[in-house]
PDB file of C-alpha atoms in Angstrom:
ATOM      1  CA  UNK A  20    -148.164 -60.617 140.377  1.00 82.00           C
ATOM      2  CA  UNK A  21    -147.629 -62.662 143.539  1.00 86.00           C
ATOM      3  CA  UNK A  22    -144.398 -64.092 142.130  1.00 87.00           C
ATOM      4  CA  UNK A  23    -143.146 -60.610 141.272  1.00 92.00           C
ATOM      5  CA  UNK A  24    -143.946 -59.317 144.762  1.00 94.00           C
ATOM      6  CA  UNK A  25    -142.237 -62.368 146.272  1.00 94.00           C
ATOM      7  CA  UNK A  26    -139.056 -61.705 144.308  1.00 93.00           C
ATOM      8  CA  UNK A  27    -139.113 -57.952 144.972  1.00 96.00           C
ATOM      9  CA  UNK A  28    -139.486 -58.323 148.733  1.00 97.00           C
ATOM     10  CA  UNK A  29    -136.856 -61.066 148.839  1.00 97.00           C
ATOM     11  CA  UNK A  30    -134.395 -58.839 146.962  1.00 97.00           C
ATOM     12  CA  UNK A  31    -135.298 -55.819 149.113  1.00 98.00           C
ATOM     13  CA  UNK A  32    -134.564 -57.771 152.286  1.00 98.00           C
ATOM     14  CA  UNK A  33    -131.122 -58.693 150.977  1.00 98.00           C
ATOM     15  CA  UNK A  34    -130.392 -55.085 149.992  1.00 98.00           C
ATOM     16  CA  UNK A  35    -131.293 -53.992 153.522  1.00 98.00           C
ATOM     17  CA  UNK A  36    -128.966 -56.573 155.059  1.00 98.00           C
ATOM     18  CA  UNK A  37    -126.067 -55.650 152.782  1.00 98.00           C
ATOM     19  CA  UNK A  38    -126.546 -51.984 153.644  1.00 98.00           C
ATOM     20  CA  UNK A  39    -126.492 -52.895 157.327  1.00 98.00           C
ATOM     21  CA  UNK A  40    -123.225 -54.722 156.736  1.00 98.00           C
ATOM     22  CA  UNK A  41    -121.722 -51.785 154.878  1.00 98.00           C
ATOM     23  CA  UNK A  42    -122.820 -49.517 157.700  1.00 97.00           C
ATOM     24  CA  UNK A  43    -121.317 -51.614 160.443  1.00 97.00           C
ATOM     25  CA  UNK A  44    -117.927 -52.219 158.783  1.00 97.00           C
ATOM     26  CA  UNK A  45    -117.658 -48.766 157.198  1.00 95.00           C
ATOM     27  CA  UNK A  46    -118.212 -48.140 153.500  1.00 94.00           C
ATOM     28  CA  UNK A  47    -114.960 -46.190 153.207  1.00 94.00           C
ATOM     29  CA  UNK A  48    -112.834 -48.940 154.770  1.00 94.00           C
ATOM     30  CA  UNK A  49    -113.447 -51.741 152.272  1.00 94.00           C
ATOM     31  CA  UNK A  50    -110.368 -51.124 150.119  1.00 92.00           C
ATOM     32  CA  UNK A  51    -107.993 -51.450 153.039  1.00 92.00           C
ATOM     33  CA  UNK A  52    -109.464 -54.590 154.551  1.00 96.00           C
ATOM     34  CA  UNK A  53    -107.769 -58.018 154.290  1.00 95.00           C
ATOM     35  CA  UNK A  54    -109.056 -60.755 152.051  1.00 96.00           C
ATOM     36  CA  UNK A  55    -111.955 -62.460 153.869  1.00 97.00           C
ATOM     37  CA  UNK A  56    -110.714 -66.043 153.762  1.00 97.00           C
ATOM     38  CA  UNK A  57    -113.863 -67.574 155.218  1.00 97.00           C
ATOM     39  CA  UNK A  58    -116.056 -65.780 152.689  1.00 97.00           C
ATOM     40  CA  UNK A  59    -113.723 -66.827 149.881  1.00 98.00           C
ATOM     41  CA  UNK A  60    -113.925 -70.459 151.024  1.00 98.00           C
ATOM     42  CA  UNK A  61    -117.743 -70.422 151.120  1.00 98.00           C
ATOM     43  CA  UNK A  62    -117.925 -68.756 147.719  1.00 97.00           C
ATOM     44  CA  UNK A  63    -115.457 -71.283 146.293  1.00 98.00           C
ATOM     45  CA  UNK A  64    -117.580 -74.174 147.569  1.00 97.00           C
ATOM     46  CA  UNK A  65    -120.681 -72.639 146.012  1.00 97.00           C
ATOM     47  CA  UNK A  66    -118.956 -72.091 142.672  1.00 97.00           C
ATOM     48  CA  UNK A  67    -117.572 -75.623 142.859  1.00 97.00           C
ATOM     49  CA  UNK A  68    -121.083 -76.926 143.405  1.00 97.00           C
ATOM     50  CA  UNK A  69    -122.319 -75.151 140.280  1.00 96.00           C
ATOM     51  CA  UNK A  70    -119.416 -76.480 138.229  1.00 97.00           C
ATOM     52  CA  UNK A  71    -120.137 -79.983 139.513  1.00 97.00           C
ATOM     53  CA  UNK A  72    -123.739 -79.644 138.383  1.00 97.00           C
ATOM     54  CA  UNK A  73    -122.554 -78.613 134.931  1.00 95.00           C
ATOM     55  CA  UNK A  74    -120.270 -81.599 134.449  1.00 97.00           C
ATOM     56  CA  UNK A  75    -122.295 -84.252 136.323  1.00 96.00           C
ATOM     57  CA  UNK A  76    -125.958 -84.655 135.479  1.00 94.00           C
ATOM     58  CA  UNK A  77    -126.568 -86.704 138.624  1.00 95.00           C
ATOM     59  CA  UNK A  78    -125.192 -84.119 141.066  1.00 96.00           C
ATOM     60  CA  UNK A  79    -128.568 -82.781 142.167  1.00 95.00           C
ATOM     61  CA  UNK A  80    -130.051 -86.224 142.757  1.00 94.00           C
ATOM     62  CA  UNK A  81    -127.007 -87.274 144.769  1.00 96.00           C
ATOM     63  CA  UNK A  82    -126.482 -84.115 146.782  1.00 95.00           C
ATOM     64  CA  UNK A  83    -129.772 -82.253 147.207  1.00 93.00           C
ATOM     65  CA  UNK A  84    -131.688 -82.102 150.491  1.00 90.00           C
ATOM     66  CA  UNK A  85    -134.785 -84.038 149.503  1.00 88.00           C
ATOM     67  CA  UNK A  86    -135.939 -85.686 152.775  1.00 85.00           C
ATOM     68  CA  UNK A  87    -137.328 -88.650 150.850  1.00 86.00           C
ATOM     69  CA  UNK A  88    -133.752 -89.659 149.980  1.00 89.00           C
ATOM     70  CA  UNK A  89    -131.191 -91.127 152.363  1.00 91.00           C
ATOM     71  CA  UNK A  90    -127.769 -89.621 153.095  1.00 94.00           C
ATOM     72  CA  UNK A  91    -126.595 -87.620 156.098  1.00 94.00           C
ATOM     73  CA  UNK A  92    -124.451 -85.413 153.847  1.00 96.00           C
ATOM     74  CA  UNK A  93    -127.414 -83.942 151.991  1.00 94.00           C
ATOM     75  CA  UNK A  94    -128.129 -81.383 154.680  1.00 93.00           C
ATOM     76  CA  UNK A  95    -124.730 -79.827 153.955  1.00 96.00           C
ATOM     77  CA  UNK A  96    -124.111 -80.522 150.265  1.00 96.00           C
ATOM     78  CA  UNK A  97    -127.553 -79.257 149.244  1.00 95.00           C
ATOM     79  CA  UNK A  98    -126.512 -75.758 150.330  1.00 96.00           C
ATOM     80  CA  UNK A  99    -123.940 -75.631 147.535  1.00 96.00           C
ATOM     81  CA  UNK A 100    -126.296 -76.871 144.820  1.00 95.00           C
ATOM     82  CA  UNK A 101    -128.328 -74.255 142.945  1.00 94.00           C
ATOM     83  CA  UNK A 102    -131.725 -74.835 141.370  1.00 89.00           C
ATOM     84  CA  UNK A 103    -132.984 -71.310 140.656  1.00 87.00           C
ATOM     85  CA  UNK A 104    -131.905 -71.105 137.040  1.00 88.00           C
ATOM     86  CA  UNK A 105    -129.191 -68.833 135.683  1.00 90.00           C
ATOM     87  CA  UNK A 106    -130.335 -65.621 137.359  1.00 92.00           C
ATOM     88  CA  UNK A 107    -131.176 -67.330 140.636  1.00 92.00           C
ATOM     89  CA  UNK A 108    -127.832 -69.105 140.732  1.00 94.00           C
ATOM     90  CA  UNK A 109    -125.858 -65.936 140.015  1.00 96.00           C
ATOM     91  CA  UNK A 110    -127.863 -64.039 142.661  1.00 96.00           C
ATOM     92  CA  UNK A 111    -127.136 -66.724 145.242  1.00 96.00           C
ATOM     93  CA  UNK A 112    -123.416 -66.757 144.468  1.00 97.00           C
ATOM     94  CA  UNK A 113    -123.080 -62.972 144.503  1.00 97.00           C
ATOM     95  CA  UNK A 114    -125.059 -62.458 147.695  1.00 98.00           C
ATOM     96  CA  UNK A 115    -123.232 -65.264 149.480  1.00 98.00           C
ATOM     97  CA  UNK A 116    -119.852 -63.730 148.635  1.00 98.00           C
ATOM     98  CA  UNK A 117    -120.928 -60.214 149.662  1.00 98.00           C
ATOM     99  CA  UNK A 118    -122.703 -61.152 152.875  1.00 98.00           C
ATOM    100  CA  UNK A 119    -119.989 -63.545 154.016  1.00 98.00           C
ATOM    101  CA  UNK A 120    -117.265 -60.948 153.383  1.00 98.00           C
ATOM    102  CA  UNK A 121    -119.099 -58.279 155.370  1.00 98.00           C
ATOM    103  CA  UNK A 122    -119.814 -60.767 158.143  1.00 98.00           C
ATOM    104  CA  UNK A 123    -116.180 -61.820 158.396  1.00 98.00           C
ATOM    105  CA  UNK A 124    -114.981 -58.233 158.576  1.00 98.00           C
ATOM    106  CA  UNK A 125    -117.266 -57.659 161.546  1.00 97.00           C
ATOM    107  CA  UNK A 126    -117.659 -61.021 163.316  1.00 97.00           C
ATOM    108  CA  UNK A 127    -114.387 -62.652 162.271  1.00 97.00           C
ATOM    109  CA  UNK A 128    -113.875 -65.782 160.209  1.00 97.00           C
ATOM    110  CA  UNK A 129    -114.679 -68.538 162.745  1.00 97.00           C
ATOM    111  CA  UNK A 130    -117.901 -66.914 163.934  1.00 97.00           C
ATOM    112  CA  UNK A 131    -118.977 -66.199 160.357  1.00 98.00           C
ATOM    113  CA  UNK A 132    -118.569 -69.885 159.512  1.00 98.00           C
ATOM    114  CA  UNK A 133    -120.411 -70.745 162.716  1.00 98.00           C
ATOM    115  CA  UNK A 134    -123.344 -68.522 161.794  1.00 98.00           C
ATOM    116  CA  UNK A 135    -123.436 -69.980 158.280  1.00 98.00           C
ATOM    117  CA  UNK A 136    -123.444 -73.501 159.696  1.00 98.00           C
ATOM    118  CA  UNK A 137    -126.229 -72.489 162.067  1.00 97.00           C
ATOM    119  CA  UNK A 138    -128.139 -71.200 159.051  1.00 97.00           C
ATOM    120  CA  UNK A 139    -127.920 -74.694 157.592  1.00 95.00           C
ATOM    121  CA  UNK A 140    -128.791 -76.650 160.714  1.00 95.00           C
ATOM    122  CA  UNK A 141    -131.146 -74.539 162.823  1.00 95.00           C
ATOM    123  CA  UNK A 142    -134.120 -73.436 160.681  1.00 92.00           C
ATOM    124  CA  UNK A 143    -135.546 -76.903 160.107  1.00 88.00           C
ATOM    125  CA  UNK A 144    -135.076 -77.834 163.744  1.00 89.00           C
ATOM    126  CA  UNK A 145    -136.708 -74.631 164.955  1.00 90.00           C
ATOM    127  CA  UNK A 146    -139.565 -75.371 162.545  1.00 83.00           C
ATOM    128  CA  UNK A 147    -140.157 -78.655 164.288  1.00 82.00           C
ATOM    129  CA  UNK A 148    -139.866 -77.069 167.735  1.00 86.00           C
ATOM    130  CA  UNK A 149    -142.448 -74.401 166.832  1.00 81.00           C
ATOM    131  CA  UNK A 150    -144.785 -76.873 165.216  1.00 76.00           C
ATOM    132  CA  UNK A 151    -144.185 -75.818 161.610  1.00 70.00           C
ATOM    133  CA  UNK A 152    -143.334 -79.362 160.570  1.00 55.00           C
ATOM    134  CA  UNK A 153    -146.716 -80.023 158.978  1.00 51.00           C
ATOM    135  CA  UNK A 154    -147.000 -76.565 157.440  1.00 45.00           C
ATOM    136  CA  UNK A 155    -144.889 -74.503 155.058  1.00 43.00           C
ATOM    137  CA  UNK A 156    -141.202 -74.919 155.725  1.00 46.00           C
ATOM    138  CA  UNK A 157    -138.911 -72.030 156.543  1.00 48.00           C
ATOM    139  CA  UNK A 158    -136.335 -73.624 154.262  1.00 53.00           C
ATOM    140  CA  UNK A 159    -136.561 -71.398 151.148  1.00 53.00           C
ATOM    141  CA  UNK A 160    -134.216 -73.558 149.109  1.00 51.00           C
ATOM    142  CA  UNK A 161    -136.653 -76.205 147.866  1.00 67.00           C
ATOM    143  CA  UNK A 162    -134.063 -78.838 148.815  1.00 84.00           C
ATOM    144  CA  UNK A 163    -131.130 -76.971 147.241  1.00 91.00           C
ATOM    145  CA  UNK A 164    -129.485 -73.540 147.214  1.00 93.00           C
ATOM    146  CA  UNK A 165    -127.420 -71.285 149.445  1.00 95.00           C
ATOM    147  CA  UNK A 166    -130.038 -68.576 149.967  1.00 95.00           C
ATOM    148  CA  UNK A 167    -131.382 -69.880 153.273  1.00 94.00           C
ATOM    149  CA  UNK A 168    -128.005 -69.863 155.033  1.00 97.00           C
ATOM    150  CA  UNK A 169    -127.058 -66.584 153.331  1.00 98.00           C
ATOM    151  CA  UNK A 170    -130.169 -64.755 154.537  1.00 98.00           C
ATOM    152  CA  UNK A 171    -129.642 -66.208 158.013  1.00 98.00           C
ATOM    153  CA  UNK A 172    -126.057 -64.891 158.004  1.00 98.00           C
ATOM    154  CA  UNK A 173    -127.089 -61.562 156.510  1.00 98.00           C
ATOM    155  CA  UNK A 174    -129.525 -60.922 159.345  1.00 98.00           C
ATOM    156  CA  UNK A 175    -126.638 -61.069 161.821  1.00 98.00           C
ATOM    157  CA  UNK A 176    -125.302 -57.917 160.150  1.00 98.00           C
ATOM    158  CA  UNK A 177    -128.569 -56.137 160.900  1.00 98.00           C
ATOM    159  CA  UNK A 178    -128.239 -56.995 164.583  1.00 98.00           C
ATOM    160  CA  UNK A 179    -124.620 -55.822 164.540  1.00 98.00           C
ATOM    161  CA  UNK A 180    -125.644 -52.523 162.947  1.00 98.00           C
ATOM    162  CA  UNK A 181    -128.406 -52.075 165.505  1.00 98.00           C
ATOM    163  CA  UNK A 182    -125.851 -52.247 168.310  1.00 96.00           C
ATOM    164  CA  UNK A 183    -123.456 -49.786 166.648  1.00 94.00           C
ATOM    165  CA  UNK A 184    -125.683 -46.854 165.685  1.00 95.00           C
ATOM    166  CA  UNK A 185    -127.994 -44.325 167.319  1.00 95.00           C
ATOM    167  CA  UNK A 186    -129.207 -42.576 164.169  1.00 97.00           C
ATOM    168  CA  UNK A 187    -132.966 -43.016 163.686  1.00 97.00           C
ATOM    169  CA  UNK A 188    -132.733 -43.875 159.971  1.00 97.00           C
ATOM    170  CA  UNK A 189    -130.050 -46.475 160.610  1.00 97.00           C
ATOM    171  CA  UNK A 190    -131.932 -47.951 163.565  1.00 98.00           C
ATOM    172  CA  UNK A 191    -135.009 -48.226 161.353  1.00 98.00           C
ATOM    173  CA  UNK A 192    -132.964 -50.002 158.680  1.00 98.00           C
ATOM    174  CA  UNK A 193    -131.563 -52.515 161.161  1.00 98.00           C
ATOM    175  CA  UNK A 194    -134.879 -53.208 162.903  1.00 98.00           C
ATOM    176  CA  UNK A 195    -136.569 -53.329 159.517  1.00 98.00           C
ATOM    177  CA  UNK A 196    -134.756 -56.551 158.619  1.00 98.00           C
ATOM    178  CA  UNK A 197    -136.494 -58.853 161.125  1.00 98.00           C
ATOM    179  CA  UNK A 198    -139.743 -56.880 160.803  1.00 98.00           C
ATOM    180  CA  UNK A 199    -139.851 -57.242 157.023  1.00 98.00           C
ATOM    181  CA  UNK A 200    -138.738 -60.846 157.357  1.00 97.00           C
ATOM    182  CA  UNK A 201    -141.633 -61.652 159.665  1.00 97.00           C
ATOM    183  CA  UNK A 202    -144.108 -59.828 157.414  1.00 97.00           C
ATOM    184  CA  UNK A 203    -142.813 -61.775 154.421  1.00 97.00           C
ATOM    185  CA  UNK A 204    -143.334 -65.032 156.284  1.00 94.00           C
ATOM    186  CA  UNK A 205    -146.825 -64.160 157.488  1.00 94.00           C
ATOM    187  CA  UNK A 206    -148.095 -62.741 154.195  1.00 95.00           C
ATOM    188  CA  UNK A 207    -146.173 -64.757 151.604  1.00 94.00           C
ATOM    189  CA  UNK A 208    -144.975 -67.826 153.496  1.00 90.00           C
ATOM    190  CA  UNK A 209    -141.583 -66.661 152.251  1.00 93.00           C
ATOM    191  CA  UNK A 210    -138.967 -68.714 154.047  1.00 92.00           C
ATOM    192  CA  UNK A 211    -136.231 -66.157 153.404  1.00 95.00           C
ATOM    193  CA  UNK A 212    -138.050 -63.893 155.806  1.00 96.00           C
ATOM    194  CA  UNK A 213    -138.290 -66.276 158.732  1.00 94.00           C
ATOM    195  CA  UNK A 214    -134.720 -67.559 158.473  1.00 96.00           C
ATOM    196  CA  UNK A 215    -133.697 -63.898 158.682  1.00 97.00           C
ATOM    197  CA  UNK A 216    -135.632 -63.560 161.934  1.00 97.00           C
ATOM    198  CA  UNK A 217    -133.848 -66.654 163.234  1.00 97.00           C
ATOM    199  CA  UNK A 218    -130.451 -65.265 162.242  1.00 98.00           C
ATOM    200  CA  UNK A 219    -131.184 -61.917 163.876  1.00 98.00           C
ATOM    201  CA  UNK A 220    -132.251 -63.652 167.107  1.00 98.00           C
ATOM    202  CA  UNK A 221    -129.159 -65.874 167.249  1.00 98.00           C
ATOM    203  CA  UNK A 222    -126.884 -62.896 166.608  1.00 98.00           C
ATOM    204  CA  UNK A 223    -128.593 -61.012 169.429  1.00 98.00           C
ATOM    205  CA  UNK A 224    -127.851 -63.914 171.765  1.00 97.00           C
ATOM    206  CA  UNK A 225    -124.217 -64.124 170.653  1.00 96.00           C
ATOM    207  CA  UNK A 226    -123.766 -60.348 170.939  1.00 95.00           C
ATOM    208  CA  UNK A 227    -125.252 -60.350 174.450  1.00 94.00           C
ATOM    209  CA  UNK A 228    -122.918 -63.138 175.574  1.00 94.00           C
ATOM    210  CA  UNK A 229    -119.858 -61.438 174.063  1.00 89.00           C
ATOM    211  CA  UNK A 230    -120.837 -58.088 175.526  1.00 85.00           C
ATOM    212  CA  UNK A 231    -121.204 -59.639 178.958  1.00 84.00           C
ATOM    213  CA  UNK A 232    -117.924 -61.550 178.785  1.00 83.00           C
ATOM    214  CA  UNK A 233    -115.795 -58.756 177.292  1.00 72.00           C
ATOM    215  CA  UNK A 234    -115.944 -56.107 179.993  1.00 64.00           C
ATOM    216  CA  UNK A 235    -114.007 -52.829 179.749  1.00 57.00           C
ATOM    217  CA  UNK A 236    -110.792 -52.539 181.708  1.00 50.00           C
ATOM    218  CA  UNK A 237    -110.945 -50.550 184.990  1.00 51.00           C
ATOM    219  CA  UNK A 238    -110.903 -46.833 184.357  1.00 44.00           C
ATOM    220  CA  UNK A 239    -112.240 -47.166 180.797  1.00 43.00           C
ATOM    221  CA  UNK A 240    -115.693 -46.243 179.661  1.00 41.00           C
ATOM    222  CA  UNK A 241    -118.010 -49.073 178.578  1.00 37.00           C
TER     223      UNK A 241
END
């Protein structure tokens, strides 16, 4: 029962983030938007990682993020390995492609890649800063998988949606992402939840900086 609840809440959090992304970019505008090159590149790397695992039995041992093994590259290559079985792997690939595309259409390609990179590098370091090093890790990947960085990136869409709407239901959806994420962490020790809180917080910081730097021209409303 606990495993079922874990999977249901994890999936629900992703659905909320995707809906935030659709809300912020406009559901009716998707057909006319350009190909999201950054999202395509990330998806291609993830698919390439799966194909590598299929043809090379030693790929996981060589490229996963197990801290007991040496290799600076593991922190990056482990993101494109998948260890959740067939369904888990397909879910990770599909959600990465969808979230990254929505993020690029709102944030732009370079910032989307920056957020994804932050989703790889920051959670473990914030863990250590907050004293989580000896407890359950916020890394939900179990040393491999793209879900951690994807949920981090997806949460930036919730922050974006929060800044673009005034409708109560939509505000509740956007705020619900970090709230549910924190609840998932506190009740399930579900790392997908806490990395989403981290992603939401970083996006809030980036949005605040951009909003402060990009001021309206004289005579225009803010």
